[in-house]
Amino acid sequence: MGAQSGASGPGHGGNECLPEHPAQHGRSGGSLRRRWGLWAPLTGLTVLVLVGAALRWAGRPGVADLVWAAVTLVALVPAAVSVLRDLWRRRFGVDVIAVLALVGALVVGEDLAGAVIAVMLATGRTLEAYAQRRATRDLRALLERAPRTARRRTADGGIEVVPVDQVAVGDRLLVGPGDVVAVDGVTEDPATLDESVVTGESQLVDKGVGAAVASGVINAGAGFGLRATESAARSTYAGIVRLAEEATARKAPTVRLADRYAAAFVPFTLVLAGLGWLLSGDIIRAVAVLVVATPCPLLLATPIAIVSGLSRVARRGVLVRDGGSLEVLGRVRTLLVDKTGTLTVGRPRVAETIVAAGGDPDEVLRLAASVEQLSPHVLAAALVEHARDRGLRLTMPTEVTEEPGRGVHGRVDGRRIRVGQLDGDPPSWALPRIEEPGHSVVWVADDTGPIGAILLEDPVRPDARRAVDRLRAAGLSRIVMVTGDRPDAARRVAEAVGVDDVLARCTPQEKVARVRAEADRAVTVMVGDGVNDAPALAEAHVGVAMGATGATASADVADAVLTVDRLDPLADAVEIARYARRIAVQSATVGMGLAVCAMGFAAAGLLPPVAGAFLQEGIDVLVILNALRALYGGLHATGSPPA
């Protein structure tokens, strides 16, 4: 919303001269075709059933039965093909019951019952498709608005439009008014951005020269220059799109359990139908049992509830990889969280540069910032920004390697420079300044040893304490902070935000070990924002990457990505996940319970096939509507924005 008003206002250039995306022209027509294609099968079968009813009332029962039998066959053929295909692939699902019910209805001449079953199956498929389309529209919106082209500056000063996958690190781009930023980069001009699609925040954000910009945000002001720091494939929005694609493609474990459930439910149904027939000698009872046994509640209600939950957490700024991850997120009890960028502001500031006797603080800062130019870590961004603010000339480093959790190596002006943690005891010239509380220390060394220490301060987030309290209210009983920082700085943050435990000077290997230990005791979620967090995220039951500021490596292994650089949306996601999971289980349990009761009445001869078909249709609609409750509600904490 803000992007439109900002981009089209006076002095901003407007959008009217920009080329319209080709997809816009056919979107409305395509949408109508999709809607018609969604409802057409159900509409056609329902009309035919009503035509049969009209014929019977008109005194032509034979023709009515033929129409109903035709409707039954229309549903039977694709269902039988699907079951045979599954059996060929050695998969045995609950769809076999629907096929048996349709066949049985034709054999015993219960044509109306067969037609109602056909409408029931079409209703189920249509409602499932509608609900999934409704539930995944936020995820689809992410996919539809992925940038496809970029305006790149040429060597002669011109502008060329290139496919986004041709943009390389270091390319200079022009982002026009209303454009979606194609790749991660740093601004070459002041910019006004709408970050709502990526972060969920509706307020426009002003960026100065040299500020980091994530792909996927919208230019809400005048055009500005951007220097690419990542390729399109490794940019923030690309990772979010990959998660969205997986979230819309995968099935939740609860959904897959339907087929496992068939291993017990199908034999039970066949035995009950056989007993009803054997004890009474009436095959109609067996057909009635099969009619009411079609397990649509488990097949339809569960995925609808889970996909609804996926959509809601996406609107809250948490993109979950798949339904299975959402279900696990609804059971978490322990949280392990990195300090920098999650509990702290995540934008450290250089407080002081300490050097050995005779050293030049600006030269030490220049060397460190030069090496850190290619690192995605937030501490690296702080060094580079401070050096530029001081007007220092940075050199593009060569032979750069990064050791997660330890630091960055590179060659600057022929010197081998290492920036990161210190091996061994600190030199005397750095004491006691580096021991002052509230500062993190980044050591700068060359082949001779340490040449300087840069002190950085990263204030605790004003909302960190509230976020921790929200997480506890959402059901997390244990919160542990893990960090590579010094113990005194870590304890200061831990006391300020109220976590239960803290692990300082933590290497990536120690993080993995701690996550593994906590996961052995309870369902655990790990939140991190850097390359060194990737192994720990993979080890947790649910790994959550800070996508707004985190590295691609951590986002790629994570089960979810926070598209905002705050923790409180995770509390919303946990509550929504618990609610969606509860609705899914409730819908499946109640629906299948009602179906089993109806099967008992059918076996006893108290529920004929036609009545059973209508009853099953009612059960299906009931549980599907109940599953759609997962689109709303479930957030009990105050202060949360509306879903």
XYZ file of C-alpha atoms in Angstrom:
643
model
C 0.000 0.000 0.000
C 2.706 2.434 0.982
C 4.705 1.590 -2.113
C 1.943 2.667 -4.385
C 1.376 6.023 -2.722
C 5.070 6.698 -2.372
C 5.981 5.704 -5.895
C 3.277 7.620 -7.621
C 3.420 10.858 -5.724
C 4.819 14.113 -7.075
C 8.536 14.218 -7.476
C 8.985 10.470 -7.384
C 8.769 9.729 -11.050
C 5.591 7.661 -10.819
C 4.858 4.256 -12.304
C 2.889 5.292 -15.348
C 5.923 5.228 -17.668
C 7.137 1.826 -16.513
C 6.348 -1.174 -18.734
C 3.477 -3.266 -17.497
C 4.318 -6.829 -16.580
C 3.007 -9.150 -19.337
C 1.301 -11.342 -16.764
C -0.975 -8.448 -15.822
C -2.893 -8.568 -19.120
C -4.141 -12.128 -18.767
C -4.388 -12.284 -14.996
C -8.087 -11.518 -14.631
C -9.070 -13.829 -17.493
C -6.825 -16.574 -16.177
C -8.299 -16.153 -12.719
C -11.834 -16.586 -14.066
C -10.798 -19.704 -15.979
C -9.182 -21.153 -12.873
C -12.309 -20.477 -10.805
C -14.542 -22.054 -13.446
C -12.207 -25.032 -13.741
C -12.326 -25.441 -9.971
C -16.111 -25.557 -9.630
C -17.119 -27.004 -13.033
C -16.926 -30.751 -12.155
C -18.949 -30.356 -8.971
C -21.492 -28.123 -10.717
C -21.921 -30.539 -13.627
C -22.416 -33.608 -11.436
C -24.838 -31.774 -9.128
C -26.928 -30.636 -12.101
C -27.093 -34.196 -13.422
C -28.213 -35.526 -10.031
C -30.963 -32.881 -9.938
C -31.949 -33.754 -13.517
C -32.335 -37.372 -12.414
C -34.493 -36.283 -9.486
C -36.700 -34.223 -11.794
C -37.090 -37.173 -14.149
C -38.133 -39.446 -11.289
C -40.686 -36.931 -10.069
C -41.929 -36.693 -13.655
C -42.688 -40.397 -13.613
C -39.669 -41.618 -15.600
C -37.694 -43.606 -13.007
C -35.848 -45.711 -15.573
C -34.312 -42.683 -17.272
C -33.530 -41.148 -13.860
C -31.650 -44.283 -12.835
C -29.660 -44.182 -16.070
C -28.635 -40.564 -15.407
C -27.585 -41.409 -11.841
C -25.691 -44.485 -13.013
C -23.868 -42.314 -15.565
C -22.893 -39.889 -12.786
C -21.585 -42.825 -10.750
C -19.506 -44.053 -13.688
C -18.084 -40.557 -14.273
C -16.736 -40.594 -10.710
C -15.762 -44.270 -10.720
C -13.459 -44.274 -13.748
C -10.882 -41.682 -12.554
C -11.069 -42.971 -8.977
C -10.419 -46.567 -10.134
C -7.532 -45.457 -12.351
C -5.999 -43.594 -9.410
C -6.321 -46.611 -7.104
C -4.863 -48.988 -9.704
C -1.972 -46.583 -10.269
C -1.284 -46.498 -6.524
C -1.456 -50.284 -6.278
C 0.982 -50.580 -9.200
C 3.351 -48.349 -7.238
C 2.766 -50.519 -4.170
C 0.827 -47.811 -2.355
C -2.401 -48.696 -0.589
C -4.667 -45.785 0.304
C -8.130 -45.165 1.658
C -9.420 -44.228 -1.827
C -10.076 -47.931 -2.377
C -13.143 -47.643 -0.107
C -14.684 -44.977 -2.342
C -14.137 -47.198 -5.400
C -15.730 -50.185 -3.673
C -18.684 -48.034 -2.628
C -19.247 -46.831 -6.191
C -18.932 -50.344 -7.593
C -21.253 -51.722 -4.926
C -23.879 -49.058 -5.623
C -23.876 -49.973 -9.331
C -24.024 -53.721 -8.634
C -27.021 -53.573 -6.301
C -28.833 -50.914 -8.323
C -28.531 -48.127 -5.732
C -27.953 -45.602 -8.494
C -28.960 -42.545 -6.448
C -26.578 -43.560 -3.659
C -23.782 -43.939 -6.189
C -24.571 -40.518 -7.673
C -24.528 -38.918 -4.227
C -21.167 -40.550 -3.525
C -19.897 -39.089 -6.808
C -21.081 -35.628 -5.780
C -19.539 -36.191 -2.353
C -16.134 -36.986 -3.869
C -16.373 -33.982 -6.191
C -17.377 -31.775 -3.273
C -14.429 -32.973 -1.265
C -11.957 -32.350 -4.073
C -13.430 -28.932 -4.831
C -13.475 -27.800 -1.201
C -9.933 -29.051 -0.737
C -8.726 -27.191 -3.824
C -10.591 -24.033 -2.801
C -9.329 -24.128 0.768
C -5.751 -24.786 -0.276
C -5.940 -21.978 -2.835
C -7.377 -19.682 -0.156
C -4.820 -20.803 2.411
C -1.797 -20.577 0.127
C -2.609 -17.271 -1.544
C 0.003 -15.467 0.576
C 2.634 -18.000 -0.431
C 1.596 -17.764 -4.084
C 1.846 -13.989 -3.881
C 5.508 -14.383 -2.963
C 6.101 -16.572 -6.004
C 4.179 -14.344 -8.420
C 6.047 -11.177 -7.522
C 9.559 -12.642 -7.677
C 11.716 -10.235 -9.749
C 12.552 -11.567 -13.209
C 14.602 -8.747 -14.728
C 16.961 -6.018 -13.574
C 18.234 -2.747 -15.018
C 22.029 -3.007 -15.186
C 24.418 -0.129 -15.897
C 26.758 -0.728 -18.821
C 30.376 0.303 -19.165
C 29.450 3.222 -21.451
C 26.993 4.622 -18.915
C 23.861 3.174 -20.478
C 21.172 0.929 -19.004
C 20.319 -2.585 -20.190
C 17.477 -4.824 -19.028
C 18.802 -8.318 -18.270
C 17.292 -11.499 -16.805
C 17.774 -11.477 -13.073
C 19.880 -14.663 -13.153
C 22.499 -12.811 -15.214
C 23.206 -10.303 -12.425
C 26.599 -10.953 -10.817
C 28.193 -9.752 -7.593
C 29.585 -6.261 -8.138
C 27.169 -5.279 -10.916
C 25.774 -1.744 -10.678
C 21.994 -1.687 -11.051
C 19.335 0.978 -11.365
C 16.193 0.377 -9.312
C 13.343 2.420 -10.784
C 10.307 3.766 -8.920
C 7.991 0.884 -8.055
C 10.575 -1.743 -9.017
C 11.124 -4.866 -6.941
C 14.781 -5.044 -5.894
C 16.157 -8.022 -7.797
C 19.215 -8.968 -5.703
C 20.767 -8.184 -2.336
C 22.996 -5.138 -2.525
C 24.117 -1.829 -1.048
C 22.658 1.507 -2.059
C 24.639 4.046 -4.076
C 21.999 6.735 -3.475
C 19.462 7.462 -0.727
C 16.377 5.285 -1.101
C 12.854 4.944 0.287
C 11.717 1.341 0.447
C 8.558 -0.624 1.130
C 9.746 -3.791 2.893
C 6.278 -5.070 3.807
C 6.308 -8.136 1.551
C 9.593 -9.375 3.004
C 9.349 -8.130 6.599
C 5.625 -7.643 7.172
C 6.230 -4.032 8.267
C 3.979 -1.557 6.429
C 5.951 1.580 7.317
C 8.293 2.911 4.635
C 12.007 2.734 5.405
C 14.599 5.340 4.410
C 18.069 4.043 3.534
C 21.224 6.092 3.256
C 24.129 5.600 0.872
C 25.936 2.334 1.538
C 22.997 0.719 3.358
C 22.258 -2.949 2.837
C 19.067 -3.725 0.886
C 17.451 -7.154 0.669
C 15.983 -8.430 -2.570
C 12.199 -8.515 -2.769
C 11.584 -5.051 -1.286
C 9.893 -2.359 -3.393
C 11.340 1.014 -4.295
C 8.736 3.414 -2.911
C 10.620 6.570 -3.902
C 12.830 7.910 -6.652
C 15.141 5.648 -8.627
C 18.451 4.776 -6.979
C 21.658 2.952 -7.745
C 22.397 -0.439 -6.210
C 25.631 -2.435 -6.184
C 24.901 -6.163 -6.105
C 26.450 -8.081 -3.206
C 24.819 -11.403 -4.047
C 23.656 -13.170 -7.166
C 19.917 -13.638 -7.595
C 20.096 -17.317 -6.649
C 21.775 -16.514 -3.318
C 19.778 -13.422 -2.423
C 17.300 -13.094 0.407
C 14.157 -13.217 -1.700
C 15.325 -16.245 -3.670
C 15.626 -18.195 -0.428
C 12.150 -17.084 0.620
C 10.732 -18.096 -2.766
C 12.358 -21.539 -2.482
C 10.706 -22.019 0.901
C 7.370 -20.868 -0.506
C 7.644 -23.354 -3.369
C 8.394 -26.166 -0.937
C 5.627 -25.074 1.417
C 3.064 -25.263 -1.397
C 4.388 -28.555 -2.778
C 4.930 -30.752 0.256
C 2.421 -32.693 2.292
C 2.349 -32.714 6.063
C 3.090 -35.973 7.918
C -0.487 -35.955 9.215
C -1.679 -35.989 5.612
C 0.588 -38.901 4.755
C -0.708 -40.706 7.833
C -4.018 -41.113 5.990
C -2.470 -43.765 3.806
C -0.928 -45.480 6.828
C -4.330 -45.307 8.476
C -5.694 -47.238 5.507
C -3.714 -50.288 6.626
C -6.109 -50.641 9.583
C -9.205 -48.782 8.424
C -9.744 -50.551 5.075
C -9.661 -54.099 6.545
C -11.938 -52.946 9.398
C -14.417 -51.537 6.874
C -14.379 -54.688 4.747
C -14.837 -56.941 7.786
C -17.730 -54.851 9.096
C -19.382 -54.751 5.660
C -18.883 -58.499 5.292
C -20.372 -59.218 8.730
C -23.412 -57.055 7.974
C -23.959 -58.981 4.752
C -23.198 -62.411 6.261
C -25.419 -62.043 9.332
C -28.356 -60.553 7.457
C -27.948 -62.037 3.994
C -28.576 -58.551 2.608
C -25.787 -57.148 0.403
C -27.375 -53.697 0.670
C -25.990 -53.461 4.216
C -22.468 -54.059 2.958
C -22.889 -51.325 0.334
C -24.266 -48.942 2.991
C -21.194 -49.563 5.176
C -18.881 -48.796 2.250
C -20.818 -45.634 1.424
C -20.453 -44.094 4.882
C -16.870 -45.358 5.295
C -15.305 -42.999 2.737
C -12.707 -41.260 4.968
C -12.870 -37.762 3.503
C -12.437 -36.101 6.929
C -8.913 -37.419 7.275
C -8.041 -36.886 3.622
C -9.363 -33.332 3.351
C -9.727 -31.633 6.721
C -6.177 -32.281 7.886
C -4.313 -30.755 4.937
C -6.704 -27.803 4.877
C -5.957 -26.984 8.524
C -2.203 -27.376 8.096
C -2.019 -25.338 4.888
C -4.156 -22.661 6.534
C -1.592 -22.500 9.319
C 1.226 -22.169 6.770
C -0.505 -19.203 5.192
C -1.158 -17.461 8.507
C 2.401 -17.741 9.778
C 3.589 -16.399 6.404
C 1.484 -13.288 6.986
C 3.106 -12.967 10.402
C 6.582 -12.838 8.915
C 7.522 -16.504 9.395
C 7.834 -18.640 6.279
C 7.685 -22.335 7.211
C 9.179 -24.838 4.783
C 6.358 -27.416 4.887
C 3.415 -28.736 6.850
C 5.585 -31.218 8.736
C 7.731 -28.407 10.109
C 4.596 -26.511 11.113
C 3.300 -29.516 13.029
C 6.596 -29.890 14.879
C 6.670 -26.149 15.594
C 3.336 -26.618 17.324
C 4.991 -29.006 19.801
C 8.185 -27.121 20.674
C 9.101 -26.608 24.310
C 12.733 -25.412 24.188
C 14.252 -22.483 22.297
C 17.945 -21.935 21.617
C 18.681 -18.499 20.227
C 21.767 -16.762 18.953
C 22.489 -13.375 20.545
C 23.613 -11.078 17.756
C 20.787 -9.860 15.558
C 18.083 -11.652 17.521
C 18.226 -10.506 21.152
C 20.423 -7.544 20.300
C 19.779 -4.874 17.688
C 21.946 -6.758 15.186
C 23.554 -3.586 13.884
C 26.683 -3.295 16.001
C 28.541 -0.011 16.115
C 32.290 0.413 16.362
C 33.046 1.980 19.727
C 36.849 2.067 19.631
C 39.878 0.712 17.814
C 42.771 -0.322 20.065
C 46.228 -0.784 18.566
C 49.691 -1.693 19.779
C 52.192 1.079 20.557
C 53.015 2.990 17.372
C 50.060 1.565 15.476
C 47.554 3.534 13.402
C 43.907 2.918 14.426
C 42.576 4.035 11.047
C 44.914 1.703 9.170
C 43.892 -1.253 11.367
C 40.233 -0.399 10.774
C 40.849 -0.044 7.018
C 42.544 -3.446 6.791
C 39.792 -5.155 8.797
C 36.981 -3.511 6.827
C 38.648 -4.378 3.512
C 38.770 -8.070 4.409
C 35.199 -8.054 5.743
C 33.645 -6.543 2.601
C 32.628 -9.970 1.280
C 31.356 -11.401 4.584
C 27.590 -11.586 5.218
C 27.983 -11.331 9.017
C 26.450 -8.340 10.788
C 29.752 -7.551 12.541
C 31.422 -7.313 9.146
C 28.787 -4.837 7.967
C 29.449 -2.699 11.046
C 33.190 -2.540 10.329
C 32.685 -1.662 6.670
C 30.091 1.003 7.416
C 32.263 2.645 10.108
C 35.324 2.673 7.842
C 33.359 4.337 5.053
C 31.910 6.882 7.447
C 35.488 7.837 8.358
C 36.359 8.237 4.689
C 38.846 5.359 4.591
C 39.804 3.903 1.224
C 38.938 0.218 1.213
C 40.769 -2.285 -0.962
C 39.020 -5.238 -2.539
C 40.597 -8.279 -0.826
C 41.852 -11.419 -2.536
C 42.188 -15.050 -1.382
C 39.322 -14.528 1.045
C 38.180 -17.498 3.123
C 35.761 -17.539 6.024
C 35.920 -20.037 8.857
C 32.475 -20.156 10.489
C 32.655 -19.072 14.107
C 36.351 -18.119 13.876
C 36.833 -15.296 11.396
C 37.812 -14.188 7.908
C 41.208 -14.448 6.187
C 42.232 -12.442 3.156
C 45.043 -10.590 1.462
C 44.945 -6.778 1.425
C 47.645 -4.784 -0.340
C 49.883 -7.829 -0.250
C 49.426 -8.402 3.507
C 47.751 -11.502 4.893
C 45.059 -10.190 7.276
C 42.930 -12.202 9.698
C 39.838 -10.707 11.359
C 37.891 -12.549 14.060
C 38.677 -14.417 17.243
C 42.088 -14.437 18.891
C 44.138 -17.601 19.253
C 45.817 -17.554 22.658
C 45.936 -14.905 25.364
C 45.303 -11.231 24.558
C 48.385 -9.002 24.392
C 49.114 -6.677 27.286
C 48.539 -3.520 25.229
C 44.865 -4.475 24.820
C 44.246 -4.899 28.543
C 42.173 -3.791 30.380
C 40.122 -2.040 27.664
C 38.873 -5.267 26.065
C 37.515 -6.461 29.423
C 35.039 -3.610 29.756
C 31.466 -4.961 29.895
C 29.044 -4.373 27.050
C 31.532 -4.688 24.200
C 32.351 -7.381 21.703
C 35.957 -7.665 20.494
C 37.068 -8.319 16.921
C 40.801 -8.995 16.629
C 42.854 -7.926 13.645
C 46.099 -9.792 12.977
C 48.693 -10.238 10.275
C 51.527 -12.743 9.926
C 53.325 -11.155 12.885
C 50.408 -11.518 15.286
C 47.649 -9.209 16.624
C 47.925 -5.631 15.396
C 44.671 -4.284 16.799
C 41.375 -4.937 18.513
C 38.103 -3.333 17.486
C 35.468 -2.902 20.201
C 31.851 -3.049 19.056
C 28.699 -2.387 20.984
C 25.410 -4.033 20.076
C 22.591 -2.771 22.304
C 19.934 -5.129 23.567
C 16.747 -4.779 21.568
C 14.139 -2.693 23.385
C 11.552 -5.354 22.548
C 13.762 -8.371 23.395
C 12.367 -8.855 26.904
C 8.807 -8.636 25.613
C 9.633 -11.122 22.848
C 10.997 -13.612 25.386
C 7.882 -13.172 27.528
C 5.706 -13.725 24.441
C 7.562 -16.932 23.660
C 6.957 -18.203 27.185
C 3.280 -17.316 26.872
C 3.201 -19.298 23.627
C 4.226 -22.435 25.540
C 8.050 -22.474 25.510
C 9.283 -23.571 28.912
C 13.047 -23.216 28.401
C 14.977 -20.505 26.529
C 18.754 -20.733 26.106
C 21.026 -18.107 24.553
C 24.087 -19.350 22.665
C 26.754 -16.995 21.384
C 30.393 -16.811 20.389
C 30.742 -13.613 22.420
C 32.612 -13.201 25.716
C 30.940 -14.495 28.912
C 30.545 -11.062 30.517
C 28.852 -9.555 27.436
C 26.682 -12.648 27.049
C 25.594 -12.589 30.712
C 24.666 -8.907 30.441
C 22.312 -9.632 27.554
C 20.948 -12.788 29.204
C 20.048 -10.903 32.387
C 18.438 -8.090 30.420
C 16.125 -10.327 28.377
C 15.425 -13.041 30.970
C 16.603 -16.268 29.357
C 17.028 -19.424 31.435
C 20.616 -20.270 30.487
C 23.518 -18.887 28.458
C 26.422 -20.507 26.637
C 29.217 -18.049 25.735
C 32.369 -18.373 23.600
C 30.462 -21.061 21.754
C 32.022 -22.551 18.622
C 29.791 -23.958 15.852
C 30.649 -27.469 17.059
C 29.622 -26.589 20.621
C 26.374 -25.091 19.347
C 25.583 -28.330 17.569
C 26.346 -30.355 20.686
C 24.154 -28.118 22.850
C 21.268 -28.254 20.382
C 21.569 -32.040 20.243
C 21.542 -32.270 24.052
C 18.473 -30.041 24.382
C 16.698 -31.916 21.572
C 17.164 -35.176 23.474
C 15.097 -33.714 26.331
C 12.329 -31.856 24.494
C 11.140 -30.702 21.078
C 13.584 -27.897 20.302
C 13.697 -24.876 17.994
C 16.963 -23.101 17.167
C 17.110 -19.527 15.862
C 20.263 -18.230 14.177
C 21.350 -15.659 11.631
C 24.792 -16.538 10.340
C 26.808 -19.081 8.370
C 28.153 -20.516 11.608
C 24.579 -21.252 12.765
C 23.741 -23.526 9.833
C 24.919 -26.813 11.460
C 22.981 -26.060 14.646
C 19.836 -25.174 12.699
C 20.038 -28.492 10.880
C 20.380 -30.361 14.194
C 17.301 -28.846 15.854
C 13.812 -30.251 15.459
C 12.921 -26.910 13.878
C 15.668 -24.611 12.632
C 14.680 -20.969 12.146
C 16.907 -18.553 10.198
C 16.745 -14.780 10.516
C 16.137 -14.278 6.812
C 16.109 -10.481 6.915
C 19.733 -10.317 8.067
C 20.938 -13.903 7.934
C 23.166 -15.772 5.533
C 21.948 -17.914 2.669
C 23.639 -20.984 4.148
C 21.578 -20.793 7.336
C 18.352 -20.102 5.435
C 18.926 -23.044 3.100
C 19.102 -25.597 5.934
C 16.390 -24.004 8.059
C 12.861 -25.322 8.435
C 11.552 -21.760 8.658
C 12.746 -18.233 7.973
C 11.892 -15.106 9.934
C 11.474 -12.476 7.249
C 11.779 -9.785 9.923
C 14.784 -9.335 12.189
C 12.738 -9.763 15.372
C 11.840 -12.725 17.549
C 8.254 -11.904 18.503
C 6.735 -13.204 15.206
C 8.092 -16.625 16.180
C 5.790 -16.597 19.224
C 2.840 -15.897 16.937
C 3.965 -18.732 14.668
C 4.173 -21.182 17.584
C 0.661 -20.288 18.735
C -0.740 -20.534 15.202
C 1.042 -23.872 14.678
C -0.399 -25.277 17.908
C -3.866 -24.098 16.926
C -3.676 -25.445 13.363
C -2.416 -28.797 14.597
C -5.195 -28.986 17.194
C -7.824 -28.148 14.563
C -6.386 -30.778 12.197
C -6.453 -33.532 14.805
C -9.878 -32.440 16.033
C -11.358 -32.443 12.522
C -9.947 -35.842 11.651
C -10.907 -37.419 14.983
C -14.474 -36.101 15.093
C -15.075 -36.792 11.402
C -13.792 -40.340 11.522
C -15.612 -40.981 14.790
C -18.922 -39.946 13.234
C -18.175 -42.077 10.176
C -17.481 -45.160 12.310
C -20.743 -44.648 14.214
C -22.616 -44.380 10.925
C -20.931 -47.569 9.720
C -22.293 -49.392 12.749
C -25.841 -48.252 12.008
C -25.399 -49.212 8.350
C -24.167 -52.711 9.252
C -27.217 -53.134 11.487
C -29.530 -52.216 8.600
C -30.616 -48.926 10.183
C -29.010 -46.694 7.541
C -29.734 -47.390 3.854
C -27.114 -46.437 1.215
C -28.844 -43.270 -0.005
C -29.284 -41.868 3.503
C -25.731 -42.918 4.343
C -24.399 -41.057 1.317
C -26.178 -37.854 2.319
C -25.017 -38.299 5.919
C -21.408 -38.754 4.824
C -21.687 -35.639 2.670
C -22.819 -33.702 5.732
C -19.942 -35.057 7.818
C -17.451 -34.034 5.147
C -18.767 -30.495 4.911
C -18.845 -30.210 8.715
C -15.233 -31.212 9.276
C -13.923 -29.198 6.311
C -15.645 -26.075 7.611
C -14.180 -26.810 11.023
C -10.722 -27.158 9.455
C -11.103 -23.724 7.875
C -11.210 -22.295 11.406
C -7.430 -22.626 11.280
C -7.443 -19.545 9.020
C -8.488 -17.459 12.020
C -8.070 -17.443 15.801
C -5.584 -19.195 18.037
C -3.633 -16.079 19.043
C -4.201 -15.413 22.723
C -1.374 -12.995 23.525
C -2.151 -9.306 23.574
C -0.422 -6.816 21.394
C -0.340 -9.018 18.326
C -1.335 -7.436 15.026
C -4.368 -8.958 13.336
C -3.806 -11.912 11.070
